[in-house]
Coordinates of N, CA and C in Angstrom, one line a residue:
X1 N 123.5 104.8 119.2 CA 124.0 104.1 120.4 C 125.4 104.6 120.7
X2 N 125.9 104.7 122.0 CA 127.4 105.5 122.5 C 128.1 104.4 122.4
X3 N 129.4 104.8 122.6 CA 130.2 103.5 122.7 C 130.5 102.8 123.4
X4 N 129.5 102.8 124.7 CA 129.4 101.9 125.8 C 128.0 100.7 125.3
X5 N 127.3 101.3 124.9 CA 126.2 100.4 124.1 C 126.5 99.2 123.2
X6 N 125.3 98.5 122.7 CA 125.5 97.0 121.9 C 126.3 97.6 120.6
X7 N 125.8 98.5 120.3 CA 126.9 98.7 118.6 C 128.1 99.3 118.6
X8 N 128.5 99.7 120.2 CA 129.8 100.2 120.5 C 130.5 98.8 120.3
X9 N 129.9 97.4 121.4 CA 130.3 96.0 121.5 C 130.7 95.3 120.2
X10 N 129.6 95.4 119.7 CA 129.6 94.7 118.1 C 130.3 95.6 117.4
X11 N 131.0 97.0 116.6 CA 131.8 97.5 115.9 C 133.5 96.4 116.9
X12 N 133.4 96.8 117.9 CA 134.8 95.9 118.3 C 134.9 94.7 118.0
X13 N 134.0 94.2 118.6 CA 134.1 92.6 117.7 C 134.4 92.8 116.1
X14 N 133.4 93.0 115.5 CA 133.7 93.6 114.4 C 135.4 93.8 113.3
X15 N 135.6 94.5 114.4 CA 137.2 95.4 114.1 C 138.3 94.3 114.4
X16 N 137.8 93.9 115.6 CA 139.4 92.6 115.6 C 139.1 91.6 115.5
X17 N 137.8 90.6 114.4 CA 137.9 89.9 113.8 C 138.6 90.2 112.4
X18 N 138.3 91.4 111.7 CA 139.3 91.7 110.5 C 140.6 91.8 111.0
X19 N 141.3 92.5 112.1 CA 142.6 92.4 112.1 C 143.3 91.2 112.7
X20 N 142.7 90.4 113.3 CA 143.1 88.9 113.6 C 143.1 88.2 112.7
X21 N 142.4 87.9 111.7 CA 142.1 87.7 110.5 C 143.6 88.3 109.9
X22 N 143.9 89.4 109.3 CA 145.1 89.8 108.7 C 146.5 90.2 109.2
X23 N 146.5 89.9 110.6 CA 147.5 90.0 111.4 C 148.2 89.4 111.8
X24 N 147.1 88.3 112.9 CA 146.9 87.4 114.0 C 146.5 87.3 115.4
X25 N 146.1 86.7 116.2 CA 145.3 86.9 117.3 C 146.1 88.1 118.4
X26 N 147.2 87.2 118.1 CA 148.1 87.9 119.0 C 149.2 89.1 119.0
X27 N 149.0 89.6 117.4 CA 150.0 90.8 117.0 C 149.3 92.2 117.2
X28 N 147.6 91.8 117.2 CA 147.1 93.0 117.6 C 146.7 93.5 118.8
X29 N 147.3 95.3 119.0 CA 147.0 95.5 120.3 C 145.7 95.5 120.8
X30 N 144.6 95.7 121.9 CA 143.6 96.2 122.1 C 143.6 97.6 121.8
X31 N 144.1 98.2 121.7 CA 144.5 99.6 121.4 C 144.1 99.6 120.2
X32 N 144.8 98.7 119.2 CA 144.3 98.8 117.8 C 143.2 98.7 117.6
X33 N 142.8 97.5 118.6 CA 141.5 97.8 118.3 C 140.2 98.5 118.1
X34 N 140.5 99.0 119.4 CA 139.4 100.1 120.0 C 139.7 101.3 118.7
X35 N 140.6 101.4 118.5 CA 140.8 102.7 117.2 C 140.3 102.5 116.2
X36 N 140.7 100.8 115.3 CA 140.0 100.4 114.2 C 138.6 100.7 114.3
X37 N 138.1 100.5 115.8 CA 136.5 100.2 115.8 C 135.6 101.6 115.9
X38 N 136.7 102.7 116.0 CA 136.5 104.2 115.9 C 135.9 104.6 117.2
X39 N 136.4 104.0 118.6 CA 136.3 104.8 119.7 C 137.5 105.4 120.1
X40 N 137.0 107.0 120.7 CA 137.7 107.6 121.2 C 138.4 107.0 122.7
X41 N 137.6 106.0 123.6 CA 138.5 105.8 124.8 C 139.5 104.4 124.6
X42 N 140.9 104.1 124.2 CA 141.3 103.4 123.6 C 141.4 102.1 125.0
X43 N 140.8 102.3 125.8 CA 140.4 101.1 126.7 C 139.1 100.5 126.5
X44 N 138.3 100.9 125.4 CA 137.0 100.1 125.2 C 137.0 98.7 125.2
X45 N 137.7 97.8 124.7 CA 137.9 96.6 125.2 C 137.8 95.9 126.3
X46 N 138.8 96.4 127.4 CA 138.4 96.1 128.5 C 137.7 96.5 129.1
X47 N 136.8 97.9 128.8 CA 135.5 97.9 129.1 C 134.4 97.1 128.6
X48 N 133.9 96.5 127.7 CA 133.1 95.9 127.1 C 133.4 94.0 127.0
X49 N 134.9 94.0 127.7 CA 135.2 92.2 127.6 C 136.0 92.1 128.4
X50 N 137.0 93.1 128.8 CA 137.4 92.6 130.2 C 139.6 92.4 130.0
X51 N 139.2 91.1 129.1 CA 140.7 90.9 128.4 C 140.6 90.6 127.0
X52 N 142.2 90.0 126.7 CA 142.0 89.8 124.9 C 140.9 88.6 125.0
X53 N 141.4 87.6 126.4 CA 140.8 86.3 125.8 C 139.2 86.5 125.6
X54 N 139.0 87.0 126.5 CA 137.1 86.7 126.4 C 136.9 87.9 124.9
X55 N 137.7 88.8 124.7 CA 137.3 89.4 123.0 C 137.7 88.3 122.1
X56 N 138.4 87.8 122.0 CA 138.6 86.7 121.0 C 137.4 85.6 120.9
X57 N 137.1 84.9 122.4 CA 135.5 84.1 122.5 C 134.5 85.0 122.2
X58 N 134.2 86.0 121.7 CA 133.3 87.0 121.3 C 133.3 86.9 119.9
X59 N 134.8 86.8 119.1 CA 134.2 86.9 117.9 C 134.3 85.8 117.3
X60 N 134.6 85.0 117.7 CA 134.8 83.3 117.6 C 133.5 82.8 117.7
X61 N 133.1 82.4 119.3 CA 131.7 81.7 119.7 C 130.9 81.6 118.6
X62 N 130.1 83.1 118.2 CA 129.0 83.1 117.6 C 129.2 82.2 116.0
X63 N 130.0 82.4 115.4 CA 130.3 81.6 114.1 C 130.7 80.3 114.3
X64 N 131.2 79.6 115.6 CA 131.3 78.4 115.8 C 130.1 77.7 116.1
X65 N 129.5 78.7 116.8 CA 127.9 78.0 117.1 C 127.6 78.0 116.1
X66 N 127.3 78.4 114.7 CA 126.2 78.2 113.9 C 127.0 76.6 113.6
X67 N 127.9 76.9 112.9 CA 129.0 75.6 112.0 C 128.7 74.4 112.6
X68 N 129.0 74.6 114.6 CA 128.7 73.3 115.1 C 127.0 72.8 115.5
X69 N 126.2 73.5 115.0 CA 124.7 73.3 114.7 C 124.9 72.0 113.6
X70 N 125.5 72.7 112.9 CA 125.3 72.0 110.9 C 125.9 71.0 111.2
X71 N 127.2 70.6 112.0 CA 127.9 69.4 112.1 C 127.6 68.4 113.0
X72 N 126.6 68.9 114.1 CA 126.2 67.9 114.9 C 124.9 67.4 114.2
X73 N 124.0 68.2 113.0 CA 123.1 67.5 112.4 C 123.9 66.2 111.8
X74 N 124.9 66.8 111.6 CA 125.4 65.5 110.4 C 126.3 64.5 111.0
X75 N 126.7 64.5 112.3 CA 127.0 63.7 113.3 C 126.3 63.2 113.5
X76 N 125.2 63.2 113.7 CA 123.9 62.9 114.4 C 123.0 61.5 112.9
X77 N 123.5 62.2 112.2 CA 123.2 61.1 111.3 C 123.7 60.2 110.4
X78 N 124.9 60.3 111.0 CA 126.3 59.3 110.7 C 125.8 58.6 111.7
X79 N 125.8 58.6 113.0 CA 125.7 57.7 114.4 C 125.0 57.4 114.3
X80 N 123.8 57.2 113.6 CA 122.6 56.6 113.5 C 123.1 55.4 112.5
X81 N 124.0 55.2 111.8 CA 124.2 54.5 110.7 C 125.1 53.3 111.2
X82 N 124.8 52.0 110.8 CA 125.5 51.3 111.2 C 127.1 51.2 110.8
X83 N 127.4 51.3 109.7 CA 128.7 51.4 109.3 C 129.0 52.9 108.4
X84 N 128.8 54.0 108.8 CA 129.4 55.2 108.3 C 130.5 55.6 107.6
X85 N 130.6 55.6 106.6 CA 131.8 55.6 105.6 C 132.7 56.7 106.2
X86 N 134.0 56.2 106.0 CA 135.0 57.0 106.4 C 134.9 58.7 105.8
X87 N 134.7 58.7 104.4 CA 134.4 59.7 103.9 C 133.3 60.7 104.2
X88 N 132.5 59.9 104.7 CA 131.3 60.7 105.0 C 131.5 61.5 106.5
X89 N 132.2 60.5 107.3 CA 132.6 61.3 108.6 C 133.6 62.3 108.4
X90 N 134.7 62.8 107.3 CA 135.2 63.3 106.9 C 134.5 64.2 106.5
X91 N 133.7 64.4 105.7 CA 132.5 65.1 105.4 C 131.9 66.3 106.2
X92 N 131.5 65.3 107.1 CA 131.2 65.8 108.8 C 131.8 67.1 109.2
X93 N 133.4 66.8 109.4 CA 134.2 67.5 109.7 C 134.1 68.8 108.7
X94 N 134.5 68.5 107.4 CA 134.8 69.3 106.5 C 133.6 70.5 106.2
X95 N 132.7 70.2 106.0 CA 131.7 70.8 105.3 C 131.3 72.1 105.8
X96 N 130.8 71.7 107.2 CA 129.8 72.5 108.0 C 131.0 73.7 108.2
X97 N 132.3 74.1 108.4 CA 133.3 74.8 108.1 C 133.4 75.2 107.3
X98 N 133.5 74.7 106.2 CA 133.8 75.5 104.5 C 132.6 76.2 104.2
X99 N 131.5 76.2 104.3 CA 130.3 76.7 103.9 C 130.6 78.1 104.7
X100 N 131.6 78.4 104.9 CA 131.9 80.3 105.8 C 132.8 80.5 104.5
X101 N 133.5 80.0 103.7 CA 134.2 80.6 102.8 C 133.3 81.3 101.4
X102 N 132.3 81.4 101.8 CA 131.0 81.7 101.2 C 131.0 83.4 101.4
X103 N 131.1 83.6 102.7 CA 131.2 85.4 102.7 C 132.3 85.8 103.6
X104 N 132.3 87.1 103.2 CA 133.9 87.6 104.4 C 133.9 87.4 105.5
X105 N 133.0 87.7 106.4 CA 133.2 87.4 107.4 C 133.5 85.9 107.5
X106 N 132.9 85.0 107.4 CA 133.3 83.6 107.5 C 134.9 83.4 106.8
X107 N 135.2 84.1 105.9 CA 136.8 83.6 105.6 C 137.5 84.3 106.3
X108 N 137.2 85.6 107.3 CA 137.8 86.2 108.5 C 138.1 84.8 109.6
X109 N 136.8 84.7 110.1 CA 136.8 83.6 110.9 C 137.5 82.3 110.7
X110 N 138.1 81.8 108.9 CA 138.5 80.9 109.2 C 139.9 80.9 108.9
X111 N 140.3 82.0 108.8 CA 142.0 82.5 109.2 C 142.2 82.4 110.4
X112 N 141.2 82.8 111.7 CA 140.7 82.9 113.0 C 141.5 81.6 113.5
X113 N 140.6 80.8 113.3 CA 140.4 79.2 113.7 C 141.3 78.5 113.4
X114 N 142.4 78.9 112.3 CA 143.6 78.1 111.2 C 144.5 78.3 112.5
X115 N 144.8 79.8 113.1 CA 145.7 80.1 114.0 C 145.5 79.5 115.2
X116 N 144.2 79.6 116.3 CA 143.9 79.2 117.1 C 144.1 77.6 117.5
X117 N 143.8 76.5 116.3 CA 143.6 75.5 116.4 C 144.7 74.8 116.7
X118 N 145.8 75.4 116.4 CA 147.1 75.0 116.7 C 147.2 74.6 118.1
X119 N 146.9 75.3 119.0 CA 146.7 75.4 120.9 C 145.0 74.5 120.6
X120 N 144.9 73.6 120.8 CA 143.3 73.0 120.8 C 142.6 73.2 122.2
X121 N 143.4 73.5 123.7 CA 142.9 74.0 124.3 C 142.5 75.7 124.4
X122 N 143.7 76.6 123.6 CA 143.0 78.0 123.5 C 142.0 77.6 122.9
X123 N 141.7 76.8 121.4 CA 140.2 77.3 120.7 C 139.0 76.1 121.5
X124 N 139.1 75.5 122.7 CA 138.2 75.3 122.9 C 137.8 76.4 124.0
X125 N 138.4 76.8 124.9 CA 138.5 78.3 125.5 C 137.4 79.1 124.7
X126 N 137.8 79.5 123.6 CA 137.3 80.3 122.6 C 135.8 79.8 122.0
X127 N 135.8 78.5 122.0 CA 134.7 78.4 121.5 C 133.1 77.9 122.3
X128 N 133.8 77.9 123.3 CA 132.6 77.9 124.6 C 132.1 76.1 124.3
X129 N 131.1 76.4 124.9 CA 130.1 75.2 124.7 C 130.0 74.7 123.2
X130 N 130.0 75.4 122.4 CA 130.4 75.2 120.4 C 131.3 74.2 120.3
X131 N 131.8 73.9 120.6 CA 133.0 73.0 120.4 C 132.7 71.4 120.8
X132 N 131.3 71.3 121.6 CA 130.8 70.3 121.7 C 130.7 68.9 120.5
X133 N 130.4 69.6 119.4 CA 130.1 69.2 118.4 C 131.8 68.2 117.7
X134 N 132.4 69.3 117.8 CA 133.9 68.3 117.6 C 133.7 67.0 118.3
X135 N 133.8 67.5 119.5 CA 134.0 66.3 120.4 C 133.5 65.3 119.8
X136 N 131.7 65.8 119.9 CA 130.9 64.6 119.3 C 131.6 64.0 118.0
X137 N 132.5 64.7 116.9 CA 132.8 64.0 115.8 C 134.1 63.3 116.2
X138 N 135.0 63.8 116.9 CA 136.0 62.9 117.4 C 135.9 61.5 117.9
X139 N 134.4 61.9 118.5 CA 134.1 60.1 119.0 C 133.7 59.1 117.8
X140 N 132.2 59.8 116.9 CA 132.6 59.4 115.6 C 133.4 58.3 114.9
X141 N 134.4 59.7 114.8 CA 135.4 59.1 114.3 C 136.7 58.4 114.8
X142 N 136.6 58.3 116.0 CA 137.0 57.1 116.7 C 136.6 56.0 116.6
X143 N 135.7 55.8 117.1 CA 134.8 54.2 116.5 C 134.6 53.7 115.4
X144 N 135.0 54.5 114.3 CA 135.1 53.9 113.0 C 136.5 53.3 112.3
X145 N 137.5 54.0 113.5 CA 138.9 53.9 112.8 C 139.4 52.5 113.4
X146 N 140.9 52.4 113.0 CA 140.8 50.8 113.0 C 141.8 50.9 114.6
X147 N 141.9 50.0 115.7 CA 142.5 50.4 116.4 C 144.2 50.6 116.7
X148 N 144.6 50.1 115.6 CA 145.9 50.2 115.8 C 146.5 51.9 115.6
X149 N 145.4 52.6 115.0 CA 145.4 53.9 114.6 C 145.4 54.9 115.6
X150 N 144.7 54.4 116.6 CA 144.0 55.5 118.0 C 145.4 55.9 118.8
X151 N 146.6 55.4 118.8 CA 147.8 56.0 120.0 C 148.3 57.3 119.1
X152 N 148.3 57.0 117.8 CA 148.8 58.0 116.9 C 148.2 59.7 116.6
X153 N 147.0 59.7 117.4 CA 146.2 60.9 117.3 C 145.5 61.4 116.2
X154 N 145.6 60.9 114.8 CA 145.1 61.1 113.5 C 144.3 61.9 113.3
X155 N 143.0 62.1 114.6 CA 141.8 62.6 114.2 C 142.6 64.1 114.8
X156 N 143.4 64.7 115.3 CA 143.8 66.1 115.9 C 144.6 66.3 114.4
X157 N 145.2 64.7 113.6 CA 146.3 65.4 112.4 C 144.7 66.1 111.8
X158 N 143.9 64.9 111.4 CA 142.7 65.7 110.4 C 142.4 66.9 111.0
X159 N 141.8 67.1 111.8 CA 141.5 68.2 112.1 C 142.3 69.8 112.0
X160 N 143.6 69.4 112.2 CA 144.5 70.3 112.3 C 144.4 70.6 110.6
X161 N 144.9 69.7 109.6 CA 144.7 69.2 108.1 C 143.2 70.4 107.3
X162 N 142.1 70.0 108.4 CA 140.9 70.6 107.9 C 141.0 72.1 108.0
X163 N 141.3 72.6 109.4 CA 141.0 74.1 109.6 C 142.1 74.4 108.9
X164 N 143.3 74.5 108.3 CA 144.8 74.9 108.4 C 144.6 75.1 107.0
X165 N 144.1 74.2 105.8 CA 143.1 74.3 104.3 C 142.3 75.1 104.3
X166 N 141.2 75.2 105.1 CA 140.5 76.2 105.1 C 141.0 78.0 105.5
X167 N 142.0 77.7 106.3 CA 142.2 79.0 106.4 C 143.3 79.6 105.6
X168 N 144.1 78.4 104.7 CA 144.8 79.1 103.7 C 143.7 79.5 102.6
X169 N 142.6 78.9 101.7 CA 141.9 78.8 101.5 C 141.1 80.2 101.7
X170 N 140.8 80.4 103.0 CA 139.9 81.9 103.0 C 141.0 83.4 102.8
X171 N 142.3 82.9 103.1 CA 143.4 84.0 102.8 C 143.6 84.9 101.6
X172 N 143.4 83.7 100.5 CA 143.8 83.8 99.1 C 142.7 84.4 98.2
X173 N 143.2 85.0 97.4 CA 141.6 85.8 96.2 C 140.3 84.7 96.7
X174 N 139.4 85.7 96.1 CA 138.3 85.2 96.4 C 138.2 84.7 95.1
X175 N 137.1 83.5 95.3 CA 137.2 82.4 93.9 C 135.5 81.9 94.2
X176 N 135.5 82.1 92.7 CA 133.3 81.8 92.8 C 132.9 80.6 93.3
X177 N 134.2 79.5 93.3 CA 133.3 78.1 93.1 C 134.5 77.1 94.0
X178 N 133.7 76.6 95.4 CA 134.9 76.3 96.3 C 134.6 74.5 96.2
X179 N 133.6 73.8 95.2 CA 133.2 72.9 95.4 C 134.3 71.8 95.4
X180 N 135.3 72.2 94.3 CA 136.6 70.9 93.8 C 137.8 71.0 95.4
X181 N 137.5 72.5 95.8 CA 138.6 72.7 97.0 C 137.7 71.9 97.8
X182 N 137.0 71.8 98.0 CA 136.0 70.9 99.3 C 136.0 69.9 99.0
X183 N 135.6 69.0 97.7 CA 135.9 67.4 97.8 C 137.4 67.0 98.0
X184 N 138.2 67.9 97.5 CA 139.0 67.4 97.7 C 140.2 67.6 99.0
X185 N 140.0 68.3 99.7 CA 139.9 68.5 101.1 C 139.1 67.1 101.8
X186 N 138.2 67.0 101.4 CA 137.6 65.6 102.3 C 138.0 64.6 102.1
X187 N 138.1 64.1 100.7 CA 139.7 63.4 100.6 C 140.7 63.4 101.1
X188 N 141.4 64.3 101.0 CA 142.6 64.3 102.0 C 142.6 63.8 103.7
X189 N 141.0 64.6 104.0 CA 140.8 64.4 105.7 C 140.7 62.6 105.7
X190 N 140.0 62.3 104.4 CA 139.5 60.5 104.6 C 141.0 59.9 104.8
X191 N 142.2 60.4 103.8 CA 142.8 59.5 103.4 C 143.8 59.9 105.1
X192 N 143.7 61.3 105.6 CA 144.5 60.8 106.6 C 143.5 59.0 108.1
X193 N 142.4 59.6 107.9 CA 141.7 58.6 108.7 C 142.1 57.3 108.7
X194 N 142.3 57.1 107.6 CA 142.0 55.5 106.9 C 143.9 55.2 106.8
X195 N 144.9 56.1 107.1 CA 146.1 55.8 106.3 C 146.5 54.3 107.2
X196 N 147.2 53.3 106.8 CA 147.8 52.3 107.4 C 148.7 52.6 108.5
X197 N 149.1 52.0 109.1 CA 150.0 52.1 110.1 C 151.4 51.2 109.8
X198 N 152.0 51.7 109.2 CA 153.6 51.1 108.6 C 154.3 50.4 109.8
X199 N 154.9 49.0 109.2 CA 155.8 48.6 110.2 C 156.4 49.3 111.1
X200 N 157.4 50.3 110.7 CA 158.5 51.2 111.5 C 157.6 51.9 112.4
X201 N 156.5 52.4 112.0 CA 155.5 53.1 112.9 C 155.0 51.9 114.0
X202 N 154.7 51.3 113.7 CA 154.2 50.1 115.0 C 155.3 49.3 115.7
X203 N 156.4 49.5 115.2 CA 157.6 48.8 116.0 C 158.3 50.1 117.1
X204 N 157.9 51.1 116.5 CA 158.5 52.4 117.5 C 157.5 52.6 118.7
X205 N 155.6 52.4 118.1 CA 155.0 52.6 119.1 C 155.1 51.1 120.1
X206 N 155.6 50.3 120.0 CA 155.4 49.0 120.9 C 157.2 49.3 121.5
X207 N 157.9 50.0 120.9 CA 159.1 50.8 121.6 C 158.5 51.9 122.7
X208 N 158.1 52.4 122.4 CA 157.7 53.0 123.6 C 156.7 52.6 124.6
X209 N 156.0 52.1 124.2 CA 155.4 51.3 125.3 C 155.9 50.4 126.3
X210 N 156.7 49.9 125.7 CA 157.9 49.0 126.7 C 158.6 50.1 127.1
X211 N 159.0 51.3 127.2 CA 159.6 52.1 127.6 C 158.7 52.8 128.7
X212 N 157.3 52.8 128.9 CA 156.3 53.7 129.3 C 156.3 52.1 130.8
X213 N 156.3 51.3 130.0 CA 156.0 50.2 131.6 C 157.0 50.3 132.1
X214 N 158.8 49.8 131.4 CA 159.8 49.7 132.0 C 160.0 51.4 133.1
X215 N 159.7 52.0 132.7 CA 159.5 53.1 133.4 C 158.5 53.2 134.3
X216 N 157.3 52.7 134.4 CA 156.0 52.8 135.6 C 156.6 51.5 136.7
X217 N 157.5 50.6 136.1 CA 158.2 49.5 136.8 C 158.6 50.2 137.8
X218 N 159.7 50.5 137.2 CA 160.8 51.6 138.1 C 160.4 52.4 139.0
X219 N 159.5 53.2 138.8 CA 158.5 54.2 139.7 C 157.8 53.3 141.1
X220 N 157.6 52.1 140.3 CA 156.6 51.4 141.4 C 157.9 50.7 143.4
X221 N 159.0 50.2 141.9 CA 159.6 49.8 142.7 C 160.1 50.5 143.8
X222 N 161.0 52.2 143.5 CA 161.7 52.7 144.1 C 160.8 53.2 145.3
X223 N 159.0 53.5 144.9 CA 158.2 53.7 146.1 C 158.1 52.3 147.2
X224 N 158.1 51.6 146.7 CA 157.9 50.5 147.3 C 159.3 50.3 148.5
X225 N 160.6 50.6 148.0 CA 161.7 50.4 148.9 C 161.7 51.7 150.0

């Protein structure tokens, strides 16, 4: 096949998931890429994707799709449960992810996703319709948390917490047995879920709230005059 063909497409993908992977999304040229991927016209990228962003949802999507398969099974049967343990939804999150630190390309991908996840609108960009499945766990794990918890965003800290482990995690030597790093990664995601909400923390958020009305006050009034 030429390098306008499917294995011209897939060698690129290919090539700048390893160098995003050891670089970053954004330190590599397309240039690099098309070279890494051994074509001669160093514009094959934008022939074959157009820009960086839709090559990045190229080598992203397909590994998000499998992961968010695995995690909406297990979404799917958490919500069926009437009281779903906090850990278990933690679980949820954690698992269907870690199971890529299993082969290289998956610990490519989850250096990928460590970086991305920071912007949660780039990697939903990137992850197309795949990303569905978060959602679904967000909601989850919303309904299980307590409400004084929900202004504080916790499930973006977990999440952030999950891929950011994982992607140090897929950086570092490779290691036969990821099982103790995985429980206890879901631990950590439980105990951020479940953490209390400290005085000082609930006297600053009811500080700003009275700050958020005394302010919509003000707005209301000066339209009004």
């Amino acid at each position: 096949m030429d390098e306008r063909g499917s294995s011209g497409r897939d060698g690129l993908i290919n090539a700048a998931r390893r160098l995003f992977a050891e670089q970053g999304v954004d330190a590599v040229s397309l240039r690099e890429v098309a070279r890494a991927a051994g074509h001669r016209n160093t514009n094959a990228v934008q022939y074959h994707f157009g820009d960086r962003d839709a090559l990045v949802a190229a080598v992203v999507e397909p590994f998000e799709h499998d992961v968010g398969a695995r995690r909406a099974a297990l979404v799917d049967v958490l919500a069926s449960e009437a009281v779903p343990s906090m850990r278990s939804i933690a679980g949820a999150l954690v698992r269907p992810s870690a199971a890529m630190l299993e082969v290289p390309e998956g610990r490519e991908h989850l250096r990928i996703v460590a970086e991305l996840i920071i912007d949660i609108d780039r990697f939903n960009a990137s992850t197309g319709a795949a990303d569905n499945c978060l959602v679904e766990w967000d909601r989850l794990a919303r309904s299980n948390m307590a409400d004084t918890t929900l202004p504080l965003h916790r499930r973006y800290a977990a999440i952030s917490l999950c891929f950011n482990e994982l992607g140090r995690r897929a950086a570092t030597r490779r290691r036969p047995d990821h099982r103790l790093f995985v429980s206890d990664l879901i631990d950590l995601v439980t105990g951020v879920l479940l953490a209390d909400v400290s005085d000082e923390t609930r006297h600053l958020l009811d500080e700003r709230e009275r700050q958020r009305v005394k302010k919509q006050l003000n707005t209301t009034e000066k339209a009004s005059t």
